[in-house]
Short mmCIF file of C-alpha atoms in Angstrom, two decimals:
data_model
loop_
_atom_site.label_atom_id
_atom_site.label_comp_id
_atom_site.label_asym_id
_atom_site.label_seq_id
_atom_site.Cartn_x
_atom_site.Cartn_y
_atom_site.Cartn_z
CA MET A 1 -0.01 -0.02 -0.01
CA ALA A 2 1.15 3.54 -0.64
CA ASP A 3 0.43 4.44 2.99
CA GLU A 4 3.44 2.41 3.96
CA PHE A 5 5.76 5.02 2.35
CA VAL A 6 4.67 8.20 4.00
CA PHE A 7 7.38 10.87 3.77
CA ASP A 8 8.70 12.03 7.23
CA PRO A 9 10.60 15.35 6.93
CA ARG A 10 12.26 14.73 10.30
CA HIS A 11 14.23 11.93 8.62
CA ARG A 12 14.98 13.53 5.28
CA LEU A 13 17.68 11.56 3.53
CA GLY A 14 19.73 14.45 2.23
CA ALA A 15 23.49 14.12 2.47
CA ARG A 16 23.24 11.00 4.56
CA LEU A 17 23.02 8.96 1.37
CA GLY A 18 26.75 8.73 0.95
CA THR A 19 27.16 7.39 4.54
CA LEU A 20 24.72 4.50 4.43
CA THR A 21 25.97 0.97 4.94
CA PRO A 22 25.42 -1.48 2.06
CA GLU A 23 22.62 -3.00 4.06
CA GLN A 24 20.96 0.37 4.58
CA LEU A 25 21.35 1.16 0.92
CA THR A 26 19.64 -2.10 0.00
CA GLY A 27 16.64 -1.27 2.26
CA LEU A 28 16.49 2.25 0.85
CA ILE A 29 16.48 1.24 -2.84
CA GLU A 30 13.90 -1.51 -2.27
CA GLY A 31 11.65 0.98 -0.42
CA VAL A 32 11.98 3.69 -3.03
CA CYS A 33 11.22 1.35 -5.94
CA ARG A 34 8.24 -0.11 -4.12
CA ALA A 35 7.00 3.36 -3.26
CA VAL A 36 7.17 4.52 -6.84
CA SER A 37 5.44 1.45 -8.07
CA ALA A 38 2.69 1.78 -5.46
CA ARG A 39 2.08 5.47 -6.23
CA THR A 40 1.82 5.33 -9.96
CA GLU A 41 2.16 3.15 -13.14
CA GLY A 42 3.56 6.19 -14.99
CA PHE A 43 5.86 8.96 -13.83
CA HIS A 44 6.41 10.12 -10.25
CA GLY A 45 9.33 12.55 -10.65
CA GLY A 46 9.94 13.04 -6.94
CA VAL A 47 12.88 10.72 -6.54
CA ASN A 48 15.58 12.89 -4.94
CA VAL A 49 17.40 13.08 -1.59
CA ALA A 50 15.17 15.96 -0.38
CA ASN A 51 11.95 14.08 -1.03
CA ILE A 52 12.94 10.76 0.50
CA SER A 53 12.99 9.88 4.22
CA LEU A 54 14.81 7.08 5.99
CA ASP A 55 14.39 6.63 9.73
CA ASP A 56 16.56 4.68 12.17
CA ALA A 57 14.33 1.64 11.82
CA GLY A 58 14.85 1.58 8.07
CA ALA A 59 11.36 2.82 7.13
CA VAL A 60 11.49 4.53 3.77
CA GLY A 61 9.11 7.46 2.86
CA LEU A 62 8.55 9.13 -0.50
CA GLY A 63 7.15 12.66 -0.87
CA ASP A 64 4.99 14.33 -3.46
CA GLU A 65 5.18 13.79 -7.18
CA LEU A 66 6.77 16.40 -9.43
CA GLY A 67 4.40 19.09 -10.59
CA ASP A 68 2.67 19.09 -13.87
CA GLY A 69 5.48 20.95 -15.73
CA THR A 70 3.95 24.34 -15.97
CA ASP A 71 6.42 25.77 -13.52
CA LEU A 72 9.92 24.58 -14.40
CA HIS A 73 11.89 26.37 -11.63
CA TYR A 74 13.31 23.30 -10.07
CA THR A 75 14.99 23.14 -6.64
CA PRO A 76 18.63 22.06 -6.59
CA GLU A 77 17.76 18.61 -5.31
CA GLN A 78 15.06 18.09 -7.95
CA ILE A 79 17.19 19.10 -10.87
CA GLU A 80 20.31 17.22 -9.69
CA TYR A 81 18.36 13.91 -9.77
CA LEU A 82 16.14 14.66 -12.86
CA ALA A 83 16.45 12.67 -16.03
CA PRO A 84 17.78 14.70 -19.04
CA GLU A 85 14.66 14.21 -21.14
CA VAL A 86 12.45 15.63 -18.40
CA PHE A 87 14.67 18.71 -18.06
CA TRP A 88 15.03 19.43 -21.76
CA LYS A 89 11.64 18.35 -23.20
CA ASN A 90 9.38 17.55 -20.17
CA GLU A 91 9.15 14.01 -21.50
CA ARG A 92 7.86 11.98 -18.56
CA SER A 93 7.91 8.21 -18.32
CA PRO A 94 8.63 5.38 -15.81
CA GLN A 95 12.17 5.21 -17.29
CA ALA A 96 12.76 8.74 -15.96
CA ASP A 97 12.16 7.47 -12.41
CA VAL A 98 14.51 4.63 -13.13
CA TYR A 99 17.19 7.25 -14.00
CA SER A 100 16.70 9.06 -10.72
CA VAL A 101 17.00 5.83 -8.73
CA GLY A 102 20.11 5.02 -10.69
CA LEU A 103 21.61 8.45 -9.64
CA LEU A 104 20.87 7.50 -6.01
CA LEU A 105 22.86 4.39 -6.46
CA TYR A 106 25.71 6.22 -8.21
CA THR A 107 25.89 8.86 -5.53
CA TRP A 108 26.13 6.22 -2.78
CA ALA A 109 28.84 4.33 -4.62
CA ASN A 110 30.71 7.63 -5.31
CA GLY A 111 31.03 8.55 -1.70
CA GLY A 112 27.95 10.88 -1.65
CA CYS A 113 28.99 12.78 -4.79
CA LEU A 114 26.88 13.14 -7.99
CA PRO A 115 28.58 12.64 -11.42
CA PHE A 116 31.47 15.00 -12.19
CA LEU A 117 31.40 16.42 -8.63
CA TYR A 118 33.37 16.24 -5.39
CA PRO A 119 32.65 17.12 -1.70
CA ASP A 120 31.29 20.66 -1.12
CA PRO A 121 31.48 22.06 -4.69
CA PRO A 122 30.70 25.72 -5.39
CA ALA A 123 27.58 26.57 -7.38
CA SER A 124 29.56 27.15 -10.62
CA ASP A 125 30.96 23.61 -10.52
CA ARG A 126 27.52 22.18 -9.76
CA ALA A 127 26.16 23.97 -12.79
CA GLU A 128 28.94 22.73 -15.02
CA ALA A 129 28.35 19.18 -13.70
CA LEU A 130 24.65 19.41 -14.65
CA ARG A 131 25.52 20.72 -18.08
CA ARG A 132 27.77 17.74 -18.71
CA ARG A 133 25.26 15.20 -17.34
CA MET A 134 22.25 16.65 -19.07
CA SER A 135 24.14 16.63 -22.40
CA GLY A 136 24.74 12.83 -22.08
CA GLU A 137 28.46 12.96 -21.33
CA ASP A 138 29.73 9.62 -20.03
CA PHE A 139 30.66 9.54 -16.33
CA PRO A 140 32.87 7.03 -14.69
CA ILE A 141 31.06 4.49 -12.41
CA PRO A 142 32.99 3.61 -9.18
CA GLU A 143 34.05 -0.06 -9.01
CA ILE A 144 32.29 -1.00 -5.78
CA ALA A 145 30.81 -4.30 -7.11
CA GLU A 146 30.52 -5.44 -10.68
CA SER A 147 26.74 -6.13 -10.31
CA LEU A 148 26.18 -2.63 -8.99
CA SER A 149 28.19 -1.09 -11.81
CA VAL A 150 26.06 -2.88 -14.40
CA ILE A 151 22.79 -1.76 -12.69
CA ILE A 152 23.97 1.85 -12.52
CA ALA A 153 25.06 1.86 -16.12
CA LYS A 154 21.79 0.59 -17.40
CA ALA A 155 19.63 2.72 -15.07
CA THR A 156 21.41 5.99 -15.97
CA ALA A 157 21.64 5.30 -19.72
CA PHE A 158 21.08 8.72 -21.64
CA ARG A 159 18.35 7.21 -23.91
CA PRO A 160 15.27 6.16 -21.96
CA SER A 161 14.82 3.11 -24.17
CA ASP A 162 18.13 1.74 -22.94
CA ARG A 163 17.10 1.77 -19.30
CA TYR A 164 15.01 -0.65 -17.21
CA GLU A 165 11.41 -0.53 -18.19
CA ASN A 166 10.25 0.78 -14.80
CA CYS A 167 11.34 0.74 -11.10
CA ALA A 168 9.87 -2.70 -10.60
CA ALA A 169 12.17 -4.13 -13.30
CA LEU A 170 15.08 -2.25 -11.73
CA LEU A 171 14.29 -3.74 -8.38
CA ASP A 172 14.33 -7.22 -9.87
CA ALA A 173 17.82 -6.55 -11.23
CA PHE A 174 18.93 -5.06 -7.96
CA GLN A 175 18.31 -8.33 -6.12
CA VAL A 176 21.66 -9.61 -7.40
CA PHE A 177 23.50 -6.81 -5.57
CA ALA A 178 21.23 -7.27 -2.50
CA GLU A 179 22.27 -10.91 -2.30
CA GLU A 180 25.98 -9.95 -2.64
CA THR A 181 25.44 -7.53 0.19
CA ALA A 182 23.92 -10.10 2.45
CA ALA A 183 26.84 -12.50 1.65
CA ASN A 184 29.73 -10.06 1.72
CA GLY A 185 28.66 -6.70 2.94
CA ALA A 186 31.95 -5.93 4.77
CA ALA A 187 33.97 -6.05 1.47
CA ILE A 188 31.46 -3.82 -0.30
CA ALA A 189 31.51 -1.31 2.57
CA ALA A 190 35.27 -1.25 2.43
CA ALA A 191 35.25 -0.57 -1.30
CA GLN A 192 32.79 2.23 -0.85
CA GLU A 193 34.88 3.84 1.96
CA LYS A 194 37.97 3.56 -0.28
CA GLN A 195 36.17 5.48 -3.05
CA ARG A 196 35.05 8.12 -0.44
CA GLN A 197 38.66 8.62 0.79
CA LYS A 198 39.97 8.74 -2.72
CA GLN A 199 37.62 11.52 -3.64
CA ALA A 200 38.53 13.50 -0.49
CA GLU A 201 42.24 13.12 -1.24
CA GLU A 202 41.86 14.20 -4.86
CA GLU A 203 39.79 17.20 -3.79
CA ASP A 204 42.43 18.22 -1.23
CA LEU A 205 45.10 17.99 -3.94
CA MET A 206 43.09 19.87 -6.58
CA ALA A 207 42.29 22.61 -4.00
CA GLY A 208 46.00 23.19 -3.39
CA ILE A 209 46.85 23.21 -7.11
CA LEU A 210 44.03 25.61 -7.99
CA ALA A 211 45.02 27.90 -5.06
CA ALA A 212 48.58 28.00 -6.39
CA ALA A 213 47.34 28.67 -9.97
CA GLU A 214 45.08 31.54 -8.67
CA ALA A 215 47.99 33.04 -6.80
CA ALA A 216 50.22 32.86 -9.83
CA THR A 217 47.67 34.53 -12.05
CA LEU A 218 47.14 37.61 -9.68
CA PRO A 219 48.45 40.65 -11.47
CA GLN A 220 51.64 42.29 -10.05
CA SER A 221 51.36 45.79 -8.72
CA GLY A 222 51.05 48.27 -11.55
CA SER A 223 50.37 45.65 -14.18
CA THR A 224 47.27 45.54 -16.35
CA PRO A 225 45.14 42.38 -16.18
CA ARG A 226 44.71 40.70 -19.58
CA PRO A 227 41.15 40.42 -20.92
CA GLN A 228 39.84 36.88 -21.13
CA ARG A 229 39.49 35.38 -24.54
CA PRO A 230 36.18 33.67 -25.47
CA VAL A 231 35.86 30.12 -24.21
CA PRO A 232 35.80 27.73 -27.24
CA PRO A 233 32.59 25.86 -27.86
CA PRO A 234 32.42 22.50 -26.03
CA ALA A 235 32.66 19.38 -28.05
CA GLU A 236 29.37 18.10 -29.42
CA PRO A 237 27.76 15.51 -27.08
CA GLU A 238 27.53 11.80 -28.01
CA PRO A 239 24.43 10.78 -26.04
CA GLU A 240 24.07 7.44 -27.71
CA LYS A 241 27.53 6.18 -26.92
CA GLU A 242 27.75 3.37 -24.47
CA LYS A 243 28.94 4.38 -20.97
CA LYS A 244 32.51 3.57 -20.18
CA HIS A 245 33.48 2.13 -16.82
CA PHE A 246 36.81 3.66 -15.89
CA ASN A 247 38.44 5.29 -12.90
CA ALA A 248 39.11 9.05 -12.33
CA ARG A 249 42.06 10.38 -14.34
CA PRO A 250 45.43 9.74 -12.79
CA LEU A 251 46.40 12.58 -10.52
CA ILE A 252 49.91 12.74 -11.96
CA ILE A 253 48.46 13.90 -15.28
CA VAL A 254 46.56 16.65 -13.52
CA ILE A 255 49.70 17.78 -11.75
CA LEU A 256 51.60 17.98 -14.93
CA LEU A 257 48.91 19.88 -16.76
CA VAL A 258 48.59 22.39 -13.94
CA ALA A 259 52.48 22.72 -13.82
CA ILE A 260 52.38 23.68 -17.53
CA LEU A 261 49.64 26.22 -16.81
CA LEU A 262 51.61 27.79 -14.04
CA VAL A 263 54.71 28.13 -16.26
CA ALA A 264 52.55 29.70 -18.98
CA THR A 265 50.97 32.02 -16.47
CA VAL A 266 54.38 33.25 -15.19
CA ALA A 267 55.40 33.93 -18.72
CA MET A 268 52.21 35.81 -19.39
CA GLN A 269 52.85 37.96 -16.30
CA PHE A 270 56.37 38.78 -17.44
CA THR A 271 54.99 39.86 -20.75
CA ASN A 272 52.39 42.16 -19.02
CA LEU A 273 55.13 43.78 -16.90
CA ARG A 274 56.91 44.78 -20.00
CA GLY A 275 53.79 46.42 -21.33
CA GLU A 276 53.15 44.01 -24.23
CA GLN A 277 49.50 43.68 -25.29
CA ASP A 278 47.70 41.11 -27.40
CA SER A 279 46.42 42.62 -30.72
CA ALA A 280 43.24 40.61 -31.00
CA GLU A 281 41.39 40.20 -27.71
CA SER A 282 37.70 40.08 -26.92
CA PRO A 283 35.97 42.98 -25.05
CA ASP A 284 35.48 42.74 -21.25
CA MET A 285 32.34 40.96 -20.19
CA ASN A 286 30.53 42.07 -17.05
CA THR A 287 29.35 38.73 -15.62
CA PRO A 288 27.40 38.57 -12.32
CA SER A 289 28.20 36.02 -9.69
CA MET A 290 26.80 32.45 -9.94
CA PRO A 291 23.26 32.19 -8.49
CA PRO A 292 22.04 29.14 -6.69
CA VAL A 293 21.54 26.21 -9.03
CA THR A 294 17.77 26.30 -9.53
CA ASP A 295 17.77 26.77 -13.30
CA LEU A 296 19.91 25.98 -16.17
CA PRO A 297 19.88 27.77 -19.54
CA SER A 298 18.14 25.78 -22.16
CA PRO A 299 19.58 25.09 -25.63
CA ASP A 300 20.02 27.56 -28.51
CA ALA A 301 21.50 28.80 -32.45
CA PRO A 302 22.39 28.28 -36.19
CA ASP A 303 24.78 30.60 -38.07
CA ILE A 304 23.46 33.57 -39.96
CA SER A 305 24.74 35.68 -42.89
CA ASP A 306 27.82 37.80 -42.37
CA ASP A 307 25.65 40.74 -43.61
CA PRO A 308 23.51 41.80 -40.69
CA ASN A 309 21.06 43.44 -43.03
CA ALA A 310 20.57 40.18 -45.02
CA LEU A 311 18.81 38.30 -42.18
CA GLU A 312 17.39 35.06 -43.57
CA THR A 313 14.96 32.60 -41.85
CA ASP A 314 13.91 29.04 -42.33
CA ASP A 315 10.43 29.97 -41.19
CA PRO A 316 8.11 29.88 -44.25
CA GLU A 317 5.63 32.17 -42.57
CA VAL A 318 7.48 35.32 -41.83
CA SER A 319 4.90 37.86 -40.71
CA PRO A 320 5.61 41.28 -42.36
CA SER A 321 3.38 43.15 -40.02
CA ALA A 322 3.57 41.42 -36.64
CA GLU A 323 1.06 42.54 -34.07
CA PRO A 324 1.60 42.45 -30.26
CA ASP A 325 -0.81 40.41 -28.12
CA THR A 326 -1.99 43.68 -26.56
CA THR A 327 -1.70 47.23 -27.83
CA PRO A 328 1.96 48.18 -27.13
CA THR A 329 2.92 51.43 -25.53
CA PRO A 330 6.03 52.87 -27.27
CA ALA A 331 8.67 53.68 -24.73
CA PRO A 332 10.76 56.78 -25.66
CA VAL A 333 14.41 56.25 -25.03
CA GLN A 334 15.92 59.21 -26.76
CA SER A 335 14.24 62.00 -28.61
CA GLU A 336 14.73 60.22 -31.95
CA HIS A 337 14.07 56.63 -30.82
CA THR A 338 11.07 54.62 -29.68
CA TYR A 339 10.82 50.98 -28.50
CA THR A 340 7.84 48.69 -29.05
CA LEU A 341 7.56 45.20 -27.44
CA TYR A 342 5.84 42.32 -29.24
CA LYS A 343 5.07 39.15 -27.22
CA GLU A 344 5.19 36.24 -29.65
CA ASP A 345 6.93 32.80 -29.74
CA VAL A 346 9.25 33.49 -32.69
CA SER A 347 12.72 32.77 -33.67
CA TRP A 348 15.48 35.45 -33.54
CA ASN A 349 15.61 35.61 -37.34
CA ARG A 350 11.82 36.01 -37.64
CA ALA A 351 11.90 38.73 -34.98
CA ALA A 352 14.65 40.58 -36.84
CA ASP A 353 12.69 40.33 -40.19
CA ASN A 354 9.48 41.51 -38.45
CA CYS A 355 11.27 44.64 -37.10
CA ILE A 356 12.69 45.40 -40.56
CA ASN A 357 9.33 45.05 -42.22
CA LEU A 358 7.93 47.49 -39.66
CA GLY A 359 10.54 50.04 -40.58
CA GLY A 360 13.04 49.58 -37.75
CA ASN A 361 15.39 46.93 -36.37
CA LEU A 362 15.65 44.69 -33.33
CA VAL A 363 16.71 46.86 -30.39
CA VAL A 364 20.43 47.64 -30.11
CA ILE A 365 21.62 48.21 -26.60
CA ASN A 366 24.61 50.52 -26.31
CA ASP A 367 25.09 50.99 -22.60
CA GLU A 368 23.73 50.32 -19.07
CA ALA A 369 21.16 53.14 -19.17
CA GLU A 370 19.67 51.80 -22.45
CA PHE A 371 19.73 48.29 -21.02
CA LYS A 372 17.63 49.41 -18.07
CA THR A 373 15.13 51.24 -20.35
CA VAL A 374 14.65 48.06 -22.44
CA THR A 375 14.37 45.71 -19.38
CA ASP A 376 11.86 48.04 -17.72
CA LEU A 377 9.73 47.82 -20.83
CA ALA A 378 10.08 44.05 -20.73
CA ASP A 379 9.05 44.01 -17.02
CA SER A 380 5.90 46.01 -17.81
CA TYR A 381 4.77 43.10 -19.99
CA GLY A 382 5.80 40.36 -17.62
CA VAL A 383 7.90 38.41 -20.09
CA THR A 384 11.02 36.29 -19.28
CA PHE A 385 12.92 36.17 -22.50
CA VAL A 386 13.37 39.07 -24.99
CA TRP A 387 15.23 38.98 -28.37
CA VAL A 388 17.59 41.86 -28.97
CA GLY A 389 19.63 42.79 -32.08
CA GLY A 390 22.88 41.06 -31.10
CA PHE A 391 24.20 38.07 -32.97
CA ARG A 392 27.56 36.22 -33.24
CA LYS A 393 29.75 37.15 -36.15
CA ASP A 394 33.36 35.81 -36.42
CA GLY A 395 33.13 34.67 -32.82
CA GLN A 396 32.17 38.02 -31.48
CA ILE A 397 28.81 39.74 -30.76
CA ALA A 398 27.82 42.19 -33.55
CA TRP A 399 24.68 44.28 -33.79
CA VAL A 400 22.10 44.52 -36.55
CA ASN A 401 22.75 48.14 -37.27
CA GLY A 402 26.53 47.90 -37.21
CA GLU A 403 26.88 49.79 -33.91
CA THR A 404 29.07 48.60 -31.00
CA SER A 405 28.57 48.17 -27.33
CA ASP A 406 30.83 47.75 -24.32
CA TYR A 407 28.12 46.67 -21.90
CA TYR A 408 27.47 42.87 -21.65
CA PRO A 409 25.93 41.74 -18.39
CA TRP A 410 26.25 38.06 -19.13
CA ALA A 411 24.53 35.37 -16.97
CA ALA A 412 26.94 33.19 -14.99
CA GLY A 413 28.48 30.59 -17.30
CA GLU A 414 27.60 32.62 -20.41
CA PRO A 415 28.35 33.13 -23.26
CA SER A 416 28.42 29.28 -23.73
CA TYR A 417 28.70 29.38 -27.56
CA ARG A 418 26.99 26.00 -27.84
CA ASP A 419 24.08 24.45 -26.02
CA ALA A 420 24.26 21.16 -24.09
CA ASP A 421 23.01 19.28 -27.17
CA GLY A 422 25.76 20.74 -29.34
CA THR A 423 23.54 23.36 -31.14
CA ALA A 424 25.37 26.66 -31.85
CA GLU A 425 24.12 29.60 -29.76
CA ASN A 426 24.56 32.68 -32.00
CA PHE A 427 21.78 35.07 -30.96
CA LEU A 428 21.56 37.42 -28.04
CA LEU A 429 18.57 36.87 -25.66
CA LEU A 430 17.69 38.92 -22.63
CA TRP A 431 16.79 36.55 -19.82
CA LYS A 432 15.25 37.38 -16.45
CA GLN A 433 17.04 35.02 -14.11
CA ASN A 434 16.27 34.96 -10.40
CA GLY A 435 14.79 38.51 -10.65
CA THR A 436 17.81 39.96 -12.59
CA TRP A 437 17.95 40.62 -16.34
CA VAL A 438 21.05 39.12 -17.97
CA TYR A 439 22.34 38.15 -21.39
CA ASN A 440 22.31 34.55 -22.66
CA ASP A 441 23.50 33.50 -26.06
CA SER A 442 20.79 31.29 -27.53
CA ARG A 443 19.82 29.09 -30.41
CA ASP A 444 17.60 30.59 -33.09
CA ASN A 445 14.21 29.14 -32.05
CA PRO A 446 14.14 27.76 -28.49
CA ALA A 447 10.35 28.06 -28.17
CA ALA A 448 10.02 25.45 -31.01
CA ASP A 449 12.58 23.07 -29.65
CA PHE A 450 11.61 23.42 -25.93
CA PRO A 451 8.08 24.67 -25.66
CA ALA A 452 7.63 23.67 -22.05
CA ALA A 453 10.31 26.06 -21.03
CA TYR A 454 9.83 28.93 -23.46
CA SER A 455 6.32 28.96 -24.93
CA GLY A 456 4.43 32.08 -23.98
CA LYS A 457 7.42 33.70 -22.37
CA ILE A 458 9.27 35.14 -25.40
CA ALA A 459 9.06 38.69 -26.76
CA TYR A 460 11.13 40.89 -28.99
CA ILE A 461 11.56 44.69 -29.07
CA CYS A 462 11.72 46.84 -32.26
CA GLU A 463 13.65 50.06 -32.24
CA MET A 464 12.31 52.82 -34.44
CA ASP A 465 14.01 56.10 -35.39
#
């Protein structure tokens, strides 16, 4: 009965997951799988450490199901145990719950750490780990027991069709590991403790190396810091590739790579002290600090013509006279300019064409004051995403009217150049994130690719002389 698995917030699982004995883990997974199966034959979505309880007697509780998907502002615990297809496309199935249970198993085997993470990571590293996992990047599975590695690999397969059919099927497969635990729990516990210590030692070493690197990169008194070059686009993901079971990279390689970095950094400092400057560097980017991991940017962006006035679109129904959903109120910015907002789920290219057909162009933001005027207009309509007239040309942000800007309040982790699924992100999108307007480089038509996250929330602003 479902009543057997009532969630008790006094015994929330949380970070205790990594400290459970193999016997406690066995009871936990059996309880969670049975609770999911008892609650629904479809998708539950609430399998995460903040929504599971485990008391001293071993009683397992499971909290509420995930919402209906209309509000996609997940908590950190929800998103960190969420299946990729639920996050990207809101595709819900029993296999998505299997993925979440598989992450519980992985986190226990990995000493309490999710894929690509280590103890007590900062928010920026958590966000990067999520990006890698959500894109389908392979993650190494700790060698605690061969049967457990096989279960984790199948349960956390990127493609839902490659996973167990549901939590009941996962529980059947898990009985092999449960029997191993009953027969040889001490050896399994020792292997898990060894993995935990290995992670702690590697984290201590990396912390020392990174501290040394940071100290070496601090500018000397009187020197001028060098602007950062744009981060190259990440490699395209390979979601269908079979997971590889391998250990963390040898620490000696990390040490050698960082040593090379330190030598290069010292050489760069020496060059700075002599007053030499690079001839082709990107403009400074004003990037706010990393917010708590409650949202991740969704995918975005194909290339466009080098001629900003020759904006082409694949959309066969470009509307030459777009109309806003309500009568817009032009917002005067300067004596010779007005801005008008149109709320419509369109691509960047279509928005740019619409503005041209209306006798203007997508808004060009030159400075902080203009940025505030534009975002105040967006706030008055209650939109979340707003297309503006910036696009990527030769690796840099250009504007549709040929003007330049030195004000770029990028979101943390942006510009990312490519989305997690490998799609190029070449178009500038205003995004209200945690109450603050920031820039995000985006794909051309995110509303078409990810309607659950974008539909009804996109607008564009036309600037008229």
